[in-house]
Every structure is written in structure tokens, then in C-alpha cells.
């Protein structure tokens, strides 16, 4: 039974994963990243689950990489570090991942939120990449993903100064999709997960892949990827069901086929 990641299934098709190292503000050590990567892979293989909410609870999302663990690593230790492999596995999660962020999402914690497809920011949340204060730079994709999310100027300001932004700036800049009262963040993320998880799983997977392509390819290649995905979906039973249900004025029942 996992202890660093609480894995709950509050209702059909939804998993809520909660980071569980409250004593150290959910600092992300190797063990918790490994558990998270493993939990997500198990969910990826489970056809009964359609979407995931990732949270740190009501108080804090995650205060970054575990600084104590990091301090013990020399250059060779960092070179041989297992964590980049776990980050890659988290990034490869194919289903919709919604981060419900309350409190601090700093350093690796902010980078973890950036791995989510949608961020719901609680009032009083803080997003930041304060690595510069430690004489280092973000190491789990922050320089790339934050820049793609919010643009150069704000990303530079955050990364070069270490200053945090609040939920309103996070939303205005495109980092977060919504701001909610802190005690409603997980509720709203779960509600969104419920809506998303009711859609065709195969269409969701292709939609997610297609959007993520926008961050990796020139427009022409991204459009080509979208067109191919769109074409593949015409062969699915879910497409037939979706169109039939619309014409028959009933709710579709998607099966992921
Ligand atoms: N790592 C380890 N322990 C931490 C961390 C952390 N990131 N953050 C907090 N803790 C611990 C504290 O040491 C303290 O422990 P103790 O009780 O034993 O003294 C406990 O959590 C509570 O912390 P505070 O008393 O400081 O709590 P506050 O509520 O006053 O403050 C803050 C909360 C603002 C979050 C504050 O703890 C803080 O600034 N933390 C560090 C933030 C930070 O610098 N994060 C960036 C870390 S570097 C990073 O993330 C690089 C990512 C690269 C990833 C590479 C992967 C391969």
C-alpha cells in the first residue's frame, strides 16, 4: 500500500492522487516521484478510469524537489539520478491530468503542475521557480514548459528573480485555467474530471496528444498530426455512437473502441 501518494477512487472513472509528505510541504524526493509515476502508469492501463486529479491537498501543492536529498548529490549523482526517468514517465501519462493547486507550487512542485493538462488554482496559491535562490536553475522542464505556458517575459521574471505569482496572474497568463476558493479547488477539479471522463477515451487521448504536439512541432507538422488523428477517429465505434446519440437526442455511451 502506497503511503507517499494517496490514490482514491471517489467515483466511477476518476482517480484522485494526493501527494502525501505534509511534514516537508510535499517536497518531491525520488521515492514520491517513483510512486507517482507508477500510480499514473497503473491508471493508464485501467480502462475503467478516464481522468485524474492530482493535488497536494488543501494546504500546499508541493514545495519543490527535496532540497535535502538534492544537497547530498554531487555532479555524478545528479548525472545518474533516477528522477529524470520518473519525470519522463509522468509526462507520458496519456489520459487527462488535472492539477488542483492550493498553497505553494514551487520549483519541482510548479514543474509538476506544469505536467498537468489543466491547472485549477486555489485562492492563496503561489506558483514559483525559486531555484535561482539556491544557485541552480529549474531541472524538471520549468524553463521550457513555463515559457511555453506564460510566454517569455513572465517566465524570465519568475526564473531570474525567483518571485512567485498568485492565482490571478497564473490565470491571466495562461498557466491556470480557473481560480477557485481554496476549499473548492479539489471539488472543481473533480467536477471537471467527471465531465472529461464521460467523453470518448480514445478521442481524449488523441486530443491530448494533438494539443501537446503544439508545443513540440512547427505548425505544419502539428496540423498534419491533427489531421491524421482526426482521420483515425473516424474508424472508432465511439465516433459512430457520438454522432448517433446526437441525432437521436440522447446521451452517448462511449466505450473507448
Ligand atoms: N525540500 C525539503 N524540505 C522542505 C522543502 C523542500 N523543497 N520545502 C520545505 N521543506 C521542509 C522544511 O525544511 C521544514 O522542515 P523542518 O520542519 O524539518 O524544518 C518543513 O518542510 C516546513 O517548511 P517551512 O518551515 O519552511 O514551512 P513554511 O510554511 O514556513 O514555508 C515554503 C513553506 C515557502 C514552501 C518554504 O518551505 C520554502 O521556501 N521551501 C523551499 C522552496 C524551494 O526552494 N523550492 C525549490 C527547490 S529546488 C527544486 O525544486 C529544483 C527542481 C529540480 C528538479 C530536478 C529533478 C531531477
Coordinates of C-alpha atoms and ligand atoms in Angstrom, one line a residue:
X1 CA 0.0 0.0 0.0
X2 CA 1.4 3.3 -1.1
X3 CA 2.0 6.0 1.5
X4 CA 3.6 8.8 -0.4
X5 CA 0.8 9.0 -2.9
X6 CA -2.8 8.6 -1.6
X7 CA -4.8 7.0 -4.5
X8 CA -8.5 7.4 -4.2
X9 CA -11.4 6.5 -6.5
X10 CA -14.2 8.8 -5.3
X11 CA -16.5 7.9 -8.2
X12 CA -16.6 5.9 -11.4
X13 CA -13.9 6.7 -13.9
X14 CA -12.0 9.2 -11.7
X15 CA -8.8 8.8 -9.6
X16 CA -7.6 11.5 -7.2
X17 CA -3.9 11.3 -6.4
X18 CA -2.7 13.2 -3.4
X19 CA 0.9 14.0 -2.6
X20 CA 1.4 12.9 0.9
X21 CA 4.6 14.3 2.6
X22 CA 2.9 17.1 4.6
X23 CA 5.9 17.4 7.1
X24 CA 8.1 18.7 4.3
X25 CA 5.4 20.5 2.3
X26 CA 5.1 17.6 -0.1
X27 CA 8.8 18.0 -1.2
X28 CA 9.4 15.7 -4.2
X29 CA 12.0 13.2 -3.4
X30 CA 12.9 10.2 -5.6
X31 CA 10.5 7.9 -3.7
X32 CA 7.4 10.0 -4.2
X33 CA 8.2 10.7 -7.9
X34 CA 8.6 6.9 -8.4
X35 CA 5.2 6.2 -6.7
X36 CA 3.5 8.9 -8.7
X37 CA 4.9 7.6 -12.0
X38 CA 3.9 4.1 -11.1
X39 CA 0.4 5.1 -10.0
X40 CA -0.1 7.0 -13.2
X41 CA 1.0 4.0 -15.3
X42 CA -1.4 1.8 -13.5
X43 CA -4.2 4.2 -14.1
X44 CA -3.1 4.5 -17.8
X45 CA -3.7 0.7 -18.2
X46 CA -7.0 0.7 -16.4
X47 CA -9.8 1.2 -18.9
X48 CA -12.3 1.9 -16.1
X49 CA -10.5 5.2 -15.3
X50 CA -10.9 8.3 -17.6
X51 CA -9.2 11.2 -15.9
X52 CA -7.0 12.0 -12.9
X53 CA -7.0 14.8 -10.4
X54 CA -3.5 15.5 -8.9
X55 CA -3.4 17.5 -5.7
X56 CA -1.3 18.1 -2.6
X57 CA -4.4 18.7 -0.5
X58 CA -5.9 21.9 0.9
X59 CA -2.7 23.4 2.3
X60 CA 0.2 23.0 -0.2
X61 CA 0.7 21.5 -3.6
X62 CA 4.5 20.8 -3.4
X63 CA 7.4 23.0 -2.2
X64 CA 9.8 21.6 -4.9
X65 CA 12.4 19.0 -5.2
X66 CA 13.5 17.6 -1.8
X67 CA 16.4 20.1 -1.1
X68 CA 17.9 17.8 1.5
X69 CA 18.0 14.9 -0.9
X70 CA 19.4 17.1 -3.7
X71 CA 22.1 18.5 -1.4
X72 CA 23.5 15.1 -1.0
X73 CA 24.1 14.6 -4.7
X74 CA 27.3 15.6 -6.4
X75 CA 27.7 16.0 -10.2
X76 CA 28.0 12.3 -10.8
X77 CA 24.9 11.7 -8.5
X78 CA 22.9 14.1 -10.5
X79 CA 24.1 12.6 -13.8
X80 CA 23.0 9.2 -12.6
X81 CA 19.8 10.5 -11.0
X82 CA 16.7 8.3 -11.4
X83 CA 14.4 11.3 -11.1
X84 CA 14.5 12.4 -14.8
X85 CA 13.3 9.0 -15.7
X86 CA 10.3 9.3 -13.4
X87 CA 9.5 12.8 -14.7
X88 CA 9.5 11.4 -18.2
X89 CA 7.1 8.6 -17.2
X90 CA 4.8 11.3 -15.6
X91 CA 5.0 13.4 -18.8
X92 CA 4.0 10.4 -20.8
X93 CA 0.7 9.8 -19.0
X94 CA -1.8 9.6 -21.8
X95 CA -5.1 10.4 -20.0
X96 CA -6.3 13.9 -18.9
X97 CA -4.5 15.1 -15.8
X98 CA -5.9 18.0 -13.8
X99 CA -3.8 19.7 -11.1
X100 CA -5.8 21.1 -8.2
X101 CA -3.2 23.6 -6.7
X102 CA -3.6 25.1 -3.2
X103 CA -0.8 26.9 -1.4
X104 CA 2.7 26.6 -2.7
X105 CA 3.6 25.1 -6.1
X106 CA 7.4 25.9 -6.1
X107 CA 10.3 24.6 -8.1
X108 CA 9.7 20.9 -8.9
X109 CA 6.2 21.4 -7.5
X110 CA 5.5 24.1 -10.1
X111 CA 7.1 21.9 -12.7
X112 CA 4.8 19.0 -11.6
X113 CA 1.8 21.3 -12.0
X114 CA 3.1 22.1 -15.5
X115 CA 2.9 18.4 -16.3
X116 CA -0.8 18.6 -15.8
X117 CA -3.1 19.3 -18.8
X118 CA -5.3 21.7 -16.8
X119 CA -4.4 23.7 -13.6
X120 CA -7.1 24.8 -11.2
X121 CA -5.6 27.3 -8.9
X122 CA -7.0 27.9 -5.4
X123 CA -7.1 31.4 -4.0
X124 CA -3.9 31.9 -2.0
X125 CA -1.9 29.6 -4.2
X126 CA 1.6 30.6 -5.2
X127 CA 3.5 29.5 -8.3
X128 CA 7.2 30.0 -8.5
X129 CA 10.5 28.7 -9.7
X130 CA 12.8 29.9 -6.9
X131 CA 15.8 27.6 -7.8
X132 CA 17.8 30.7 -8.6
X133 CA 17.9 31.5 -4.9
X134 CA 19.7 28.2 -4.4
X135 CA 22.2 28.9 -7.1
X136 CA 20.7 26.5 -9.6
X137 CA 18.0 26.5 -12.3
X138 CA 14.8 24.6 -12.8
X139 CA 15.7 21.0 -13.7
X140 CA 12.4 19.2 -14.4
X141 CA 11.3 21.2 -17.5
X142 CA 10.4 24.5 -15.9
X143 CA 12.4 26.7 -18.3
X144 CA 10.7 25.1 -21.2
X145 CA 7.1 24.4 -20.0
X146 CA 6.6 27.6 -18.1
X147 CA 7.9 29.6 -21.0
X148 CA 5.5 27.9 -23.4
X149 CA 2.7 28.3 -20.9
X150 CA 3.1 32.0 -20.0
X151 CA 5.5 33.5 -22.6
X152 CA 9.0 34.8 -22.3
X153 CA 8.7 37.9 -20.2
X154 CA 6.8 36.5 -17.3
X155 CA 8.8 33.2 -17.4
X156 CA 12.0 35.2 -17.4
X157 CA 10.9 37.3 -14.5
X158 CA 9.9 34.2 -12.4
X159 CA 13.0 32.2 -13.3
X160 CA 15.6 35.0 -13.0
X161 CA 14.1 36.6 -9.8
X162 CA 12.6 33.7 -8.1
X163 CA 9.5 35.8 -7.4
X164 CA 6.2 33.9 -7.1
X165 CA 2.9 34.7 -8.9
X166 CA -0.6 34.3 -7.4
X167 CA -3.6 32.6 -8.9
X168 CA -5.0 35.6 -10.7
X169 CA -1.7 36.2 -12.6
X170 CA -1.5 32.4 -13.2
X171 CA -4.9 32.6 -14.8
X172 CA -4.3 35.8 -16.8
X173 CA -1.0 34.4 -18.1
X174 CA -2.5 31.1 -19.2
X175 CA -0.8 29.0 -16.6
X176 CA -4.0 28.2 -14.8
X177 CA -7.4 27.6 -16.4
X178 CA -9.5 28.7 -13.4
X179 CA -9.3 30.2 -9.9
X180 CA -11.5 28.9 -7.2
X181 CA -11.8 29.4 -3.4
X182 CA -9.2 27.2 -1.8
X183 CA -11.8 24.9 -0.2
X184 CA -13.3 24.3 -3.7
X185 CA -10.2 23.6 -5.7
X186 CA -10.3 19.8 -5.5
X187 CA -14.1 19.8 -5.8
X188 CA -13.9 21.8 -9.0
X189 CA -11.0 19.8 -10.4
X190 CA -13.1 16.6 -9.7
X191 CA -16.1 18.1 -11.4
X192 CA -14.1 18.9 -14.5
X193 CA -12.5 15.4 -14.4
X194 CA -16.1 13.9 -14.3
X195 CA -17.1 15.9 -17.4
X196 CA -13.9 15.0 -19.2
X197 CA -14.1 11.3 -18.2
X198 CA -17.5 11.0 -19.7
X199 CA -16.1 11.6 -23.2
X200 CA -14.7 9.1 -25.6
X201 CA -11.4 7.8 -24.1
X202 CA -9.8 7.3 -27.5
X203 CA -10.8 10.8 -28.6
X204 CA -9.5 12.3 -25.3
X205 CA -6.1 10.6 -25.8
X206 CA -5.8 11.9 -29.4
X207 CA -7.0 15.4 -28.4
X208 CA -4.3 15.5 -25.6
X209 CA -1.6 14.2 -27.9
X210 CA -2.6 16.8 -30.5
X211 CA -2.6 19.7 -28.2
X212 CA 0.8 18.6 -26.7
X213 CA 2.2 18.5 -30.3
X214 CA 1.6 22.2 -30.5
X215 CA 4.5 22.6 -28.0
X216 CA 6.9 20.4 -29.9
X217 CA 6.4 20.9 -33.7
X218 CA 6.1 23.6 -36.3
X219 CA 2.5 24.4 -37.2
X220 CA 2.5 22.5 -40.4
X221 CA 3.6 19.2 -38.6
X222 CA 1.1 19.8 -35.8
X223 CA -1.7 20.3 -38.3
X224 CA -0.7 17.1 -40.1
X225 CA -0.7 15.3 -36.8
X226 CA -4.2 16.6 -36.0
X227 CA -5.5 15.6 -39.4
X228 CA -4.1 12.1 -39.0
X229 CA -5.6 11.7 -35.6
X230 CA -8.9 13.1 -36.8
X231 CA -8.9 10.5 -39.6
X232 CA -8.1 7.6 -37.3
X233 CA -11.0 8.6 -35.1
X234 CA -13.4 8.1 -38.0
X235 CA -12.8 4.4 -37.6
X236 CA -13.9 4.2 -33.9
X237 CA -17.2 3.0 -32.6
X238 CA -17.2 6.0 -30.2
X239 CA -17.5 8.3 -33.2
X240 CA -20.5 6.4 -34.5
X241 CA -22.0 6.4 -31.1
X242 CA -21.3 10.1 -30.5
X243 CA -23.0 11.1 -33.8
X244 CA -25.9 8.7 -33.4
X245 CA -26.6 9.9 -29.9
X246 CA -26.6 13.5 -31.1
X247 CA -29.0 12.7 -33.9
X248 CA -31.2 10.6 -31.5
X249 CA -31.1 13.4 -28.9
X250 CA -29.7 11.1 -26.2
X251 CA -26.5 10.9 -24.1
X252 CA -23.7 9.0 -25.8
X253 CA -22.2 5.9 -24.1
X254 CA -18.6 5.8 -25.1
X255 CA -16.6 2.6 -24.7
X256 CA -13.2 3.6 -25.9
X257 CA -13.4 1.5 -29.1
Ligands
LIG1 N1 12.7 20.2 0.3 C1 12.9 19.6 1.5 N2 12.3 20.1 2.6 C2 11.4 21.1 2.5 C3 11.2 21.7 1.3 C4 11.9 21.2 0.2 N3 11.7 21.8 -1.1 N4 10.3 22.7 1.5 C5 10.0 22.7 2.8 N5 10.7 21.8 3.4 C6 10.6 21.4 4.8 C7 11.4 22.4 5.7 O1 12.8 22.2 5.7 C8 10.7 22.3 7.0 O2 11.3 21.1 7.6 P1 11.6 21.1 9.2 O3 10.3 21.2 9.9 O4 12.3 19.9 9.4 O5 12.5 22.4 9.4 C9 9.3 21.9 6.6 O6 9.3 21.5 5.3 C10 8.4 23.1 6.7 O7 8.9 24.2 6.0 P2 8.9 25.7 6.4 O8 9.0 25.8 7.9 O9 9.8 26.4 5.6 O10 7.3 26.0 6.1 P3 6.7 27.4 5.7 O11 5.2 27.1 5.6 O12 7.2 28.5 6.6 O13 7.3 27.8 4.2 C11 7.8 27.3 1.9 C12 6.9 27.0 3.1 C13 7.7 28.7 1.5 C14 7.4 26.3 0.8 C15 9.3 27.1 2.3 O14 9.4 25.8 3.0 C16 10.2 27.0 1.2 O15 10.7 28.1 0.7 N6 10.6 25.8 0.7 C17 11.6 25.6 -0.3 C18 11.1 26.1 -1.6 C19 12.2 25.9 -2.7 O16 13.3 26.5 -2.7 N7 11.9 25.0 -3.7 C20 12.7 24.8 -4.8 C21 13.5 23.6 -4.5 S1 14.7 23.3 -5.8 C22 13.8 22.5 -7.0 O17 12.6 22.2 -6.9 C23 14.6 22.1 -8.2 C24 13.8 21.2 -9.1 C25 14.7 20.4 -10.0 C26 14.1 19.0 -10.2 C27 15.1 18.1 -10.7 C28 14.6 16.7 -10.7 C29 15.5 15.8 -11.4

